[in-house]
Tab-separated table of C-alpha atoms in Angstrom:
chain	number	residue	atom	x	y	z
N	1	MET	CA	173.611	-14.241	-160.955
N	2	LEU	CA	175.288	-12.362	-157.804
N	3	VAL	CA	176.160	-9.356	-160.453
N	4	ALA	CA	172.248	-9.099	-161.285
N	5	ALA	CA	171.217	-9.431	-158.099
N	6	VAL	CA	173.495	-6.524	-156.881
N	7	PHE	CA	172.260	-4.418	-159.830
N	8	VAL	CA	168.373	-4.805	-158.993
N	9	GLY	CA	169.377	-4.039	-155.315
N	10	LEU	CA	170.801	-0.846	-156.308
N	11	ILE	CA	167.889	-0.165	-158.201
N	12	LEU	CA	165.491	-0.458	-155.558
N	13	TYR	CA	167.849	1.432	-153.224
N	14	ARG	CA	167.654	4.300	-155.472
N	15	TRP	CA	163.937	4.069	-155.939
N	16	ILE	CA	163.067	3.847	-152.480
N	17	SER	CA	165.481	6.899	-151.704
N	18	GLN	CA	163.595	8.831	-154.282
N	19	GLU	CA	160.438	8.053	-152.807
N	20	ARG	CA	161.494	9.099	-149.277
N	21	LEU	CA	162.912	12.322	-150.643
N	22	GLN	CA	159.558	13.233	-152.562
N	23	TYR	CA	157.861	12.302	-149.157
N	24	PHE	CA	159.659	15.091	-147.167
N	25	ALA	CA	160.326	17.626	-150.159
N	26	PRO	CA	157.744	20.544	-150.068
N	27	ARG	CA	154.597	20.068	-152.047
N	28	GLN	CA	154.045	21.867	-155.136
N	29	ASP	CA	150.383	23.117	-155.228
N	30	VAL	CA	150.431	23.377	-159.076
N	31	ALA	CA	151.037	19.766	-159.291
N	32	THR	CA	148.116	19.037	-157.213
N	33	PRO	CA	144.995	17.903	-159.239
N	34	THR	CA	141.803	19.806	-157.738
N	35	PRO	CA	139.801	17.333	-156.039
N	36	GLU	CA	136.081	16.578	-156.694
N	37	PRO	CA	133.501	18.400	-154.512
N	38	SER	CA	132.520	15.878	-151.936
N	39	PRO	CA	128.480	14.772	-152.238
N	40	THR	CA	128.119	15.509	-148.561
N	41	ARG	CA	128.973	19.389	-148.933
N	42	PRO	CA	127.519	20.608	-151.906
N	43	PRO	CA	129.134	23.730	-153.589
N	44	PRO	CA	127.647	27.107	-153.192
N	45	ILE	CA	125.266	28.584	-155.366
N	46	GLY	CA	127.849	31.449	-156.445
N	47	GLY	CA	130.121	34.161	-154.915
N	48	LYS	CA	130.746	33.939	-151.208
N	49	LEU	CA	127.195	32.743	-150.288
N	50	ASP	CA	127.380	29.677	-148.327
N	51	THR	CA	124.219	27.837	-148.511
N	52	GLY	CA	125.166	25.331	-146.237
N	53	ARG	CA	125.786	28.074	-143.379
N	54	LEU	CA	122.714	29.957	-144.408
N	55	PHE	CA	119.853	27.791	-144.356
N	56	ASN	CA	120.143	27.797	-140.345
N	57	GLY	CA	118.622	24.285	-139.388
N	58	ILE	CA	117.239	23.162	-142.759
N	59	THR	CA	118.274	19.862	-144.102
N	60	LEU	CA	119.923	20.425	-147.378
N	61	ARG	CA	120.205	17.845	-149.998
N	62	SER	CA	121.507	18.517	-153.550
N	63	SER	CA	122.341	16.957	-156.922
N	64	VAL	CA	123.511	17.825	-160.476
N	65	GLU	CA	121.564	16.021	-163.029
N	66	PRO	CA	123.105	16.711	-166.432
N	67	THR	CA	120.975	16.098	-169.792
N	68	PRO	CA	122.279	16.131	-173.483
N	69	GLY	CA	121.845	19.485	-175.073
N	70	ALA	CA	122.179	21.479	-178.328
N	71	ASP	CA	125.552	23.567	-178.831
N	72	ALA	CA	126.699	25.988	-176.217
N	73	THR	CA	125.746	29.000	-178.560
N	74	THR	CA	122.158	27.895	-178.528
N	75	GLU	CA	122.075	26.565	-174.741
N	76	ARG	CA	123.379	30.084	-173.564
N	77	VAL	CA	120.428	31.933	-174.456
N	78	ASP	CA	117.741	29.373	-173.498
N	79	PRO	CA	116.529	29.833	-169.977
N	80	GLU	CA	115.597	26.161	-169.523
N	81	SER	CA	118.993	25.112	-170.163
N	82	TYR	CA	120.610	25.949	-166.743
N	83	VAL	CA	117.844	25.620	-164.177
N	84	LEU	CA	118.055	25.496	-160.325
N	85	GLU	CA	114.983	24.126	-158.850
N	86	LEU	CA	114.139	24.835	-155.132
N	87	LYS	CA	111.941	22.812	-152.937
N	88	LEU	CA	111.244	23.042	-149.404
N	89	LYS	CA	109.528	20.201	-147.496
N	90	PRO	CA	108.238	21.369	-144.338
N	91	ARG	CA	106.351	19.156	-142.097
N	92	VAL	CA	103.380	20.895	-140.483
N	93	PRO	CA	103.164	19.985	-136.841
N	94	THR	CA	99.902	18.702	-135.001
N	95	PRO	CA	99.040	20.584	-132.155
N	96	ASN	CA	98.469	19.142	-128.591
N	97	ARG	CA	94.841	18.599	-127.556
N	98	THR	CA	94.737	16.812	-124.347
N	99	ILE	CA	96.063	17.670	-120.721
N	100	GLU	CA	98.269	14.345	-121.049
N	101	GLU	CA	99.868	16.176	-124.214
N	102	LEU	CA	100.203	19.306	-122.502
N	103	ALA	CA	101.749	17.805	-119.435
N	104	LYS	CA	104.600	15.929	-121.644
N	105	VAL	CA	105.888	19.454	-122.501
N	106	SER	CA	105.072	21.378	-119.268
N	107	PRO	CA	104.854	18.633	-116.429
N	108	LYS	CA	104.020	20.910	-113.546
N	109	LEU	CA	101.022	22.490	-115.459
N	110	PRO	CA	98.251	20.143	-114.744
N	111	GLU	CA	99.325	20.249	-110.974
N	112	LEU	CA	99.644	24.583	-111.045
N	113	ILE	CA	96.337	24.824	-112.533
N	114	PRO	CA	93.911	21.862	-111.436
N	115	ALA	CA	90.771	22.768	-113.339
N	116	LEU	CA	92.767	22.935	-116.661
N	117	SER	CA	91.327	19.465	-117.565
N	118	SER	CA	87.865	20.320	-117.249
N	119	MET	CA	88.099	23.529	-119.489
N	120	LEU	CA	89.300	21.534	-122.494
N	121	PRO	CA	86.146	21.537	-124.880
N	122	THR	CA	85.826	18.407	-127.406
N	123	GLU	CA	87.625	20.207	-130.089
N	124	PRO	CA	90.095	22.328	-128.150
N	125	VAL	CA	92.426	23.517	-130.858
N	126	SER	CA	92.122	27.378	-131.780
N	127	PRO	CA	91.626	28.289	-135.735
N	128	LEU	CA	94.752	30.398	-134.637
N	129	PHE	CA	97.073	27.487	-134.686
N	130	ALA	CA	96.157	26.515	-138.425
N	131	GLN	CA	96.054	30.338	-139.393
N	132	LEU	CA	99.563	30.682	-137.758
N	133	TYR	CA	100.970	27.779	-139.863
N	134	ASP	CA	99.048	28.767	-142.859
N	135	THR	CA	101.072	32.195	-142.677
N	136	LYS	CA	104.594	30.405	-142.010
N	137	LEU	CA	103.812	28.518	-145.500
N	138	ARG	CA	102.773	31.492	-147.131
N	139	MET	CA	105.967	33.317	-146.172
N	140	LEU	CA	108.195	30.486	-147.067
N	141	ARG	CA	106.776	30.517	-150.716
N	142	GLU	CA	107.048	34.233	-150.980
N	143	ASN	CA	110.642	34.212	-149.737
N	144	LEU	CA	111.625	31.076	-151.567
N	145	GLY	CA	113.760	33.000	-154.044
N	146	ARG	CA	115.639	34.782	-151.112
N	147	LEU	CA	117.031	32.081	-149.195
N	148	ASP	CA	118.343	34.622	-146.587
N	149	LEU	CA	114.740	35.312	-145.560
N	150	LEU	CA	113.640	31.910	-144.933
N	151	LEU	CA	112.399	31.036	-141.526
N	152	SER	CA	114.737	28.820	-139.879
N	153	ARG	CA	114.014	25.547	-138.239
N	154	HIS	CA	113.600	26.788	-134.998
N	155	ASN	CA	111.338	29.590	-135.953
N	156	PHE	CA	109.186	27.222	-137.718
N	157	PHE	CA	108.536	24.672	-135.143
N	158	ASP	CA	108.013	27.649	-132.375
N	159	CYS	CA	104.634	26.692	-131.432
N	160	GLN	CA	103.426	23.475	-129.841
N	161	THR	CA	99.801	24.179	-129.467
N	162	ILE	CA	97.070	26.770	-129.444
N	163	LEU	CA	93.781	25.956	-127.388
N	164	GLN	CA	90.499	27.796	-126.825
N	165	LEU	CA	89.412	27.080	-123.289
N	166	GLN	CA	86.582	28.070	-121.017
N	167	HIS	CA	85.615	27.288	-117.401
N	168	PRO	CA	82.275	25.289	-117.088
N	169	GLN	CA	81.110	27.315	-114.230
N	170	THR	CA	82.277	30.643	-114.540
N	171	HIS	CA	82.608	31.013	-118.399
N	172	ARG	CA	85.713	32.658	-118.214
N	173	ARG	CA	87.374	32.296	-121.535
N	174	ALA	CA	91.134	31.701	-121.709
N	175	LEU	CA	93.493	31.325	-124.824
N	176	LEU	CA	96.608	28.731	-123.907
N	177	LEU	CA	99.683	28.645	-125.978
N	178	GLN	CA	102.680	26.439	-125.620
N	179	ALA	CA	105.745	27.932	-127.269
N	180	ASP	CA	109.372	28.627	-126.779
N	181	MET	CA	110.370	32.315	-125.301
N	182	ASP	CA	112.045	35.008	-127.161
N	183	VAL	CA	113.033	38.325	-125.731
N	184	ASP	CA	111.244	41.656	-126.339
N	185	ALA	CA	113.621	44.515	-124.973
N	186	ASP	CA	111.342	47.317	-126.856
N	187	GLY	CA	109.925	50.316	-125.223
N	188	SER	CA	110.655	53.556	-123.488
N	189	ASP	CA	108.915	56.240	-121.167
N	190	GLY	CA	110.396	59.428	-120.441
N	191	ASP	CA	108.039	60.028	-117.599
N	192	ARG	CA	109.183	57.091	-115.531
N	193	MET	CA	112.813	56.583	-116.924
N	194	THR	CA	114.656	59.617	-118.191
N	195	ALA	CA	117.439	57.681	-119.324
N	196	GLY	CA	117.284	54.945	-122.024
N	197	THR	CA	118.146	51.309	-121.203
N	198	GLY	CA	120.321	50.632	-124.259
N	199	ALA	CA	119.581	49.874	-127.827
N	200	PRO	CA	120.323	46.471	-128.840
N	201	THR	CA	119.578	45.155	-132.509
N	202	ASN	CA	115.907	45.803	-134.175
N	203	PHE	CA	115.337	48.111	-130.829
N	204	LYS	CA	112.175	50.111	-131.076
N	205	PRO	CA	111.359	52.653	-128.519
N	206	PHE	CA	107.620	52.225	-128.805
N	207	THR	CA	105.399	49.422	-127.928
N	208	SER	CA	101.765	48.475	-129.009
N	209	TYR	CA	100.451	49.464	-125.806
N	210	ARG	CA	100.782	53.201	-125.276
N	211	TRP	CA	99.119	56.081	-123.556
N	212	PRO	CA	99.308	59.921	-123.796
N	213	LYS	CA	102.302	61.146	-121.897
N	214	LYS	CA	101.854	62.651	-118.024
N	215	THR	CA	104.891	65.013	-117.807
N	216	SER	CA	106.688	67.142	-120.049
N	217	GLN	CA	109.976	65.028	-119.604
N	218	PRO	CA	111.028	64.259	-123.351
N	219	ASN	CA	111.235	60.513	-124.364
N	220	PRO	CA	115.070	59.513	-124.128
N	221	TYR	CA	115.201	58.341	-127.608
N	222	LEU	CA	113.347	61.641	-129.174
N	223	ALA	CA	116.801	63.338	-129.378
N	224	ALA	CA	118.430	60.576	-131.380
N	225	THR	CA	115.351	60.184	-133.701
N	226	GLN	CA	115.269	63.686	-134.300
N	227	ASP	CA	118.814	63.867	-135.218
N	228	LYS	CA	118.061	61.131	-137.961
N	229	LEU	CA	115.369	63.031	-139.174
N	230	LYS	CA	117.483	65.909	-139.818
N	231	HIS	CA	120.325	63.562	-141.306
N	232	ALA	CA	117.713	62.365	-143.872
N	233	GLU	CA	116.129	66.003	-144.339
N	234	ASP	CA	119.540	67.327	-145.246
N	235	GLU	CA	120.819	64.397	-147.648
N	236	PHE	CA	117.288	64.771	-149.479
N	237	ALA	CA	117.948	68.447	-149.977
N	238	ALA	CA	121.793	67.828	-151.308
N	239	LYS	CA	122.237	68.504	-155.141
N	240	THR	CA	124.505	65.474	-155.193
N	241	THR	CA	121.652	62.883	-154.003
N	242	THR	CA	120.708	60.761	-157.049
N	243	PRO	CA	116.801	60.410	-157.728
N	244	ASP	CA	116.867	56.813	-156.384
N	245	ARG	CA	118.481	57.867	-152.960
N	246	LYS	CA	115.812	60.773	-152.854
N	247	ARG	CA	112.946	58.294	-152.950
N	248	ASP	CA	114.545	56.148	-150.317
N	249	PHE	CA	115.096	59.271	-147.831
N	250	ARG	CA	111.903	60.746	-148.703
N	251	ASN	CA	110.506	57.508	-147.346
N	252	ALA	CA	112.605	57.694	-144.312
N	253	ILE	CA	111.727	61.315	-143.732
N	254	THR	CA	108.111	60.221	-143.443
N	255	GLN	CA	108.759	57.413	-141.155
N	256	LEU	CA	110.924	59.393	-138.836
N	257	ARG	CA	108.663	62.517	-138.747
N	258	ALA	CA	105.715	60.135	-137.485
N	259	GLU	CA	108.275	58.451	-135.048
N	260	VAL	CA	109.208	61.973	-133.374
N	261	THR	CA	105.470	62.870	-133.222
N	262	THR	CA	104.780	59.653	-131.448
N	263	LEU	CA	107.633	59.926	-129.124
N	264	GLN	CA	106.507	63.420	-128.310
N	265	LYS	CA	102.890	62.497	-127.412
N	266	TYR	CA	103.124	58.986	-126.223
N	267	SER	CA	104.772	56.729	-123.489
N	268	PHE	CA	105.132	53.134	-123.847
N	269	LEU	CA	105.984	49.947	-121.618
N	270	ILE	CA	109.796	49.335	-121.046
N	271	GLY	CA	110.991	45.837	-121.829
N	272	THR	CA	113.582	45.920	-119.046
N	273	THR	CA	111.335	46.874	-116.310
N	274	ASP	CA	107.494	45.885	-117.321
N	275	PRO	CA	106.018	42.308	-117.388
N	276	TYR	CA	104.388	41.799	-120.825
N	277	ILE	CA	103.874	39.305	-123.510
N	278	VAL	CA	103.969	39.698	-127.364
N	279	ILE	CA	101.473	38.235	-129.854
N	280	PRO	CA	101.342	38.025	-133.501
N	281	GLY	CA	99.189	40.743	-135.152
N	282	ALA	CA	96.977	38.273	-136.847
N	283	PHE	CA	95.574	37.244	-133.107
N	284	ALA	CA	94.372	40.614	-132.583
N	285	HIS	CA	92.139	40.445	-135.534
N	286	GLU	CA	90.133	37.465	-134.700
N	287	ARG	CA	86.927	37.279	-132.651
N	288	ASP	CA	88.386	34.753	-130.011
N	289	GLY	CA	91.827	36.053	-130.277
N	290	ALA	CA	93.771	38.300	-127.807
N	291	LYS	CA	93.955	42.294	-127.848
N	292	THR	CA	96.769	44.869	-126.590
N	293	GLY	CA	96.187	44.953	-122.890
N	294	ASP	CA	94.405	41.679	-122.237
N	295	TYR	CA	95.766	40.218	-118.905
N	296	SER	CA	97.691	37.163	-119.140
N	297	LEU	CA	100.063	34.809	-117.131
N	298	VAL	CA	103.356	32.963	-118.247
N	299	ILE	CA	103.681	29.670	-116.721
N	300	PHE	CA	107.124	28.124	-116.645
N	301	GLY	CA	108.531	25.357	-114.339
N	302	ASP	CA	106.845	25.628	-111.228
N	303	GLY	CA	105.930	29.448	-111.410
N	304	ILE	CA	103.080	31.807	-112.636
N	305	TYR	CA	104.036	35.220	-113.599
N	306	PRO	CA	101.382	37.820	-114.112
N	307	ALA	CA	101.782	39.945	-117.168
N	308	ILE	CA	99.804	41.704	-119.864
N	309	VAL	CA	99.806	41.717	-123.765
N	310	GLY	CA	102.010	44.680	-124.219
N	311	ASP	CA	103.382	44.361	-127.914
N	312	ILE	CA	102.292	42.992	-131.513
N	313	GLY	CA	104.776	40.778	-133.293
N	314	PRO	CA	105.292	39.260	-136.668
N	315	ASN	CA	102.479	37.314	-138.044
N	316	ASP	CA	104.607	34.067	-138.507
N	317	LYS	CA	106.135	33.980	-135.311
N	318	VAL	CA	104.810	33.297	-131.800
N	319	GLY	CA	106.431	32.962	-128.156
N	320	GLU	CA	107.844	36.084	-126.862
N	321	ALA	CA	107.879	37.994	-123.593
N	322	SER	CA	109.538	41.262	-122.272
N	323	PHE	CA	113.091	41.160	-120.824
N	324	ARG	CA	112.059	41.666	-117.471
N	325	ILE	CA	109.971	38.263	-117.532
N	326	GLY	CA	112.840	36.463	-119.431
N	327	LYS	CA	115.213	37.622	-116.711
N	328	GLU	CA	113.084	36.684	-113.848
N	329	ILE	CA	112.823	33.043	-115.670
N	330	ASN	CA	116.343	32.627	-116.536
N	331	PRO	CA	119.268	34.921	-115.205
N	332	GLN	CA	121.206	34.141	-118.381
N	333	THR	CA	119.025	36.090	-120.495
N	334	THR	CA	120.059	39.052	-122.802
N	335	PRO	CA	118.366	40.792	-125.655
N	336	TYR	CA	120.208	38.126	-127.800
N	337	ASN	CA	120.003	34.834	-125.578
N	338	ARG	CA	116.143	33.546	-125.314
N	339	PRO	CA	115.286	32.464	-121.825
N	340	VAL	CA	113.436	29.177	-123.002
N	341	SER	CA	114.764	27.643	-126.463
N	342	GLU	CA	112.411	24.671	-125.932
N	343	LEU	CA	108.648	24.587	-126.387
N	344	LYS	CA	108.206	24.688	-122.643
N	345	ALA	CA	106.905	27.964	-121.939
N	346	THR	CA	102.794	28.228	-121.406
N	347	TYR	CA	101.089	31.537	-122.095
N	348	LEU	CA	97.577	31.858	-120.862
N	349	ILE	CA	95.645	34.943	-122.101
N	350	PHE	CA	92.270	36.229	-121.042
N	351	PRO	CA	90.706	37.753	-124.069
N	352	GLY	CA	88.429	41.048	-123.791
N	353	THR	CA	90.061	41.781	-120.091
N	354	ALA	CA	91.976	45.133	-121.064
N	355	ASP	CA	91.161	48.201	-119.280
N	356	THR	CA	90.769	51.166	-121.166
N	357	PRO	CA	91.989	53.844	-121.334
N	358	PHE	CA	95.724	52.679	-121.042
N	359	GLY	CA	97.679	54.141	-118.939
N	360	PRO	CA	100.932	53.619	-116.850
N	361	PRO	CA	101.325	49.955	-115.615
N	362	ASP	CA	100.261	49.277	-111.981
N	363	LEU	CA	101.894	46.306	-110.554
N	364	ASP	CA	99.531	45.966	-107.510
N	365	LYS	CA	96.591	46.177	-109.814
N	366	LEU	CA	98.105	43.833	-112.173
N	367	GLN	CA	98.845	41.174	-109.395
N	368	ALA	CA	95.146	41.427	-107.925
N	369	ARG	CA	93.563	41.402	-111.487
N	370	CYS	CA	95.441	38.392	-112.669
N	371	GLN	CA	94.864	36.559	-109.375
N	372	LYS	CA	90.818	37.281	-109.827
N	373	LEU	CA	91.224	35.726	-113.402
N	374	VAL	CA	93.176	32.730	-112.050
N	375	ASP	CA	90.371	32.171	-109.430
N	376	GLU	CA	87.585	32.109	-112.248
N	377	ILE	CA	89.381	29.368	-113.813
N	378	GLY	CA	89.412	27.239	-110.533
N	379	GLY	CA	92.581	28.697	-108.927
N	380	ALA	CA	96.399	27.802	-108.725
N	381	THR	CA	97.990	25.874	-106.276
N	382	VAL	CA	101.166	28.432	-105.945
N	383	ALA	CA	100.950	32.146	-105.439
N	384	LEU	CA	101.357	34.311	-108.304
N	385	HIS	CA	104.547	35.810	-108.626
N	386	HIS	CA	104.782	39.259	-107.066
N	387	TRP	CA	106.701	41.843	-109.360
N	388	GLU	CA	108.631	44.501	-107.232
N	389	ASN	CA	109.055	47.914	-108.819
N	390	ILE	CA	112.636	48.195	-109.904
N	391	ILE	CA	112.447	51.834	-111.611
N	392	PRO	CA	114.487	54.047	-109.639
N	393	PRO	CA	112.931	57.093	-108.143
N	394	PRO	CA	113.447	60.271	-109.966
N	395	PRO	CA	116.496	62.499	-108.961
N	396	SER	CA	116.146	64.570	-105.842
N	397	PRO	CA	115.930	68.417	-106.784
N	398	THR	CA	119.028	70.183	-106.161
N	399	PRO	CA	118.812	72.336	-102.965
N	400	THR	CA	118.544	76.276	-103.538
N	401	SER	CA	120.210	78.548	-100.843
N	402	SER	CA	117.470	79.849	-98.471
N	403	PRO	CA	117.344	83.736	-97.688
N	404	VAL	CA	118.179	84.608	-93.860
N	405	PRO	CA	115.057	84.460	-92.193
N	406	SER	CA	113.869	87.680	-90.704
N	407	ALA	CA	113.250	88.112	-87.050
N	408	THR	CA	109.745	88.542	-87.562
N	409	PRO	CA	108.099	85.618	-89.361
N	410	SER	CA	105.775	86.842	-92.360
N	411	ALA	CA	102.880	85.206	-93.441
N	412	SER	CA	102.702	83.411	-96.777
N	413	PRO	CA	100.985	84.793	-99.689
N	414	ALA	CA	97.822	83.210	-100.426
N	415	GLY	CA	97.927	79.945	-102.785
N	416	SER	CA	101.930	79.476	-101.940
N	417	THR	CA	103.317	76.173	-100.954
N	418	SER	CA	105.918	75.428	-98.328
N	419	PRO	CA	109.246	74.594	-99.134
N	420	THR	CA	108.922	70.817	-98.324
N	421	SER	CA	106.003	70.344	-100.610
N	422	SER	CA	106.335	70.096	-104.474
N	423	ALA	CA	104.178	69.212	-107.267
N	424	SER	CA	105.150	65.788	-108.796
N	425	ALA	CA	103.698	63.596	-111.325
N	426	THR	CA	101.559	60.657	-110.181
N	427	PHE	CA	103.214	57.358	-111.337
N	428	ALA	CA	101.366	53.649	-111.196
N	429	PHE	CA	104.597	52.395	-109.887
N	430	PRO	CA	105.219	53.187	-106.368
N	431	LEU	CA	108.258	55.876	-106.117
N	432	ALA	CA	110.224	55.900	-103.106
N	433	SER	CA	109.559	58.847	-100.936
N	434	PRO	CA	112.330	61.223	-99.575
N	435	SER	CA	112.927	60.691	-95.881
N	436	PRO	CA	111.766	63.501	-93.938
N	437	SER	CA	114.608	65.692	-92.544
N	438	LYS	CA	115.555	65.280	-88.811
């Protein structure tokens, strides 16, 4: 009995030792079985496309549902034997209608515009709201096969409401939007700023609000656009360019030529210096919608900011303002960092108020015009924000050497100007005058 116990003990000791050695020994990957995919992390469709990262806020549910089939040779040629079905189920939001619902999003709004509640008709929701979400749904259907083009959750739910308002006494109409705020840093104007303000991703040197140039000073982005045009023309003319590439370059040449002509003829708003908002293009085609140049207000927190409708954006997104407005509201704003991510920005647009012909923005006129429009809807309890001109004055001319004056002064030729006066362009923005020499 003792011998048997010792024998069993030796076996147990050896087994335990082997287990400990295996625990500390390096693991062999080839011997490790491949784990089954976790049900909470579905495998990618193929290649390096990670659908979990791609959907950007879309809740993803997936499953594999096999059914018995014929032999592999038969099933390989049948397109119905290996099918992926995509079904997106977005909930279309209900727009806010009452002053109480508006206040839940922007608590200061009823206090800032006291007459707002009296401007709400029985059915205040604008048809533009349904049109906006119809467009979003249409774009989802069109792009469902291109997962990388689908609207993110953030951009699908970017509009809280669109209301059509009218003051009962003055009959002044207004369009109210509650949304988030993306950043528009587009635009350029060589007459007012000879240097560019940078070119972030998707930057365009144009805005929808434009006017004929006032000076011969070239647009700061003209030279780069001309270089792109020359490169495209050279590539199109090269003997090694394939027919498909020639077609691409032909289209690019047509577009670039139009851009060069536009930059030579027009000036535009500047996102970094001018206060303006952006509306979907579809808004401009509706009778009760807004148009480029219409005066507007941006209301956020306890501030009211005068602006104009300065640019037209895509039809399936809403809520965007110039970099100048975004930076004033949130100092952390950049072309890539929106100033307001929640749906707490209110845009009040006054349809039919645009002044024509368009010209360089006049900040004093903007202030006075928006104040008059605010008074026509019952007034505001706070002063409108006053925009200061932040465009630097043009550089001083380089002084030239003057001839030694003669003892006897001579009369100036008729029509000449004195050395201290010079012809200069008239800007809507006030520019600093040079100090008189002492």
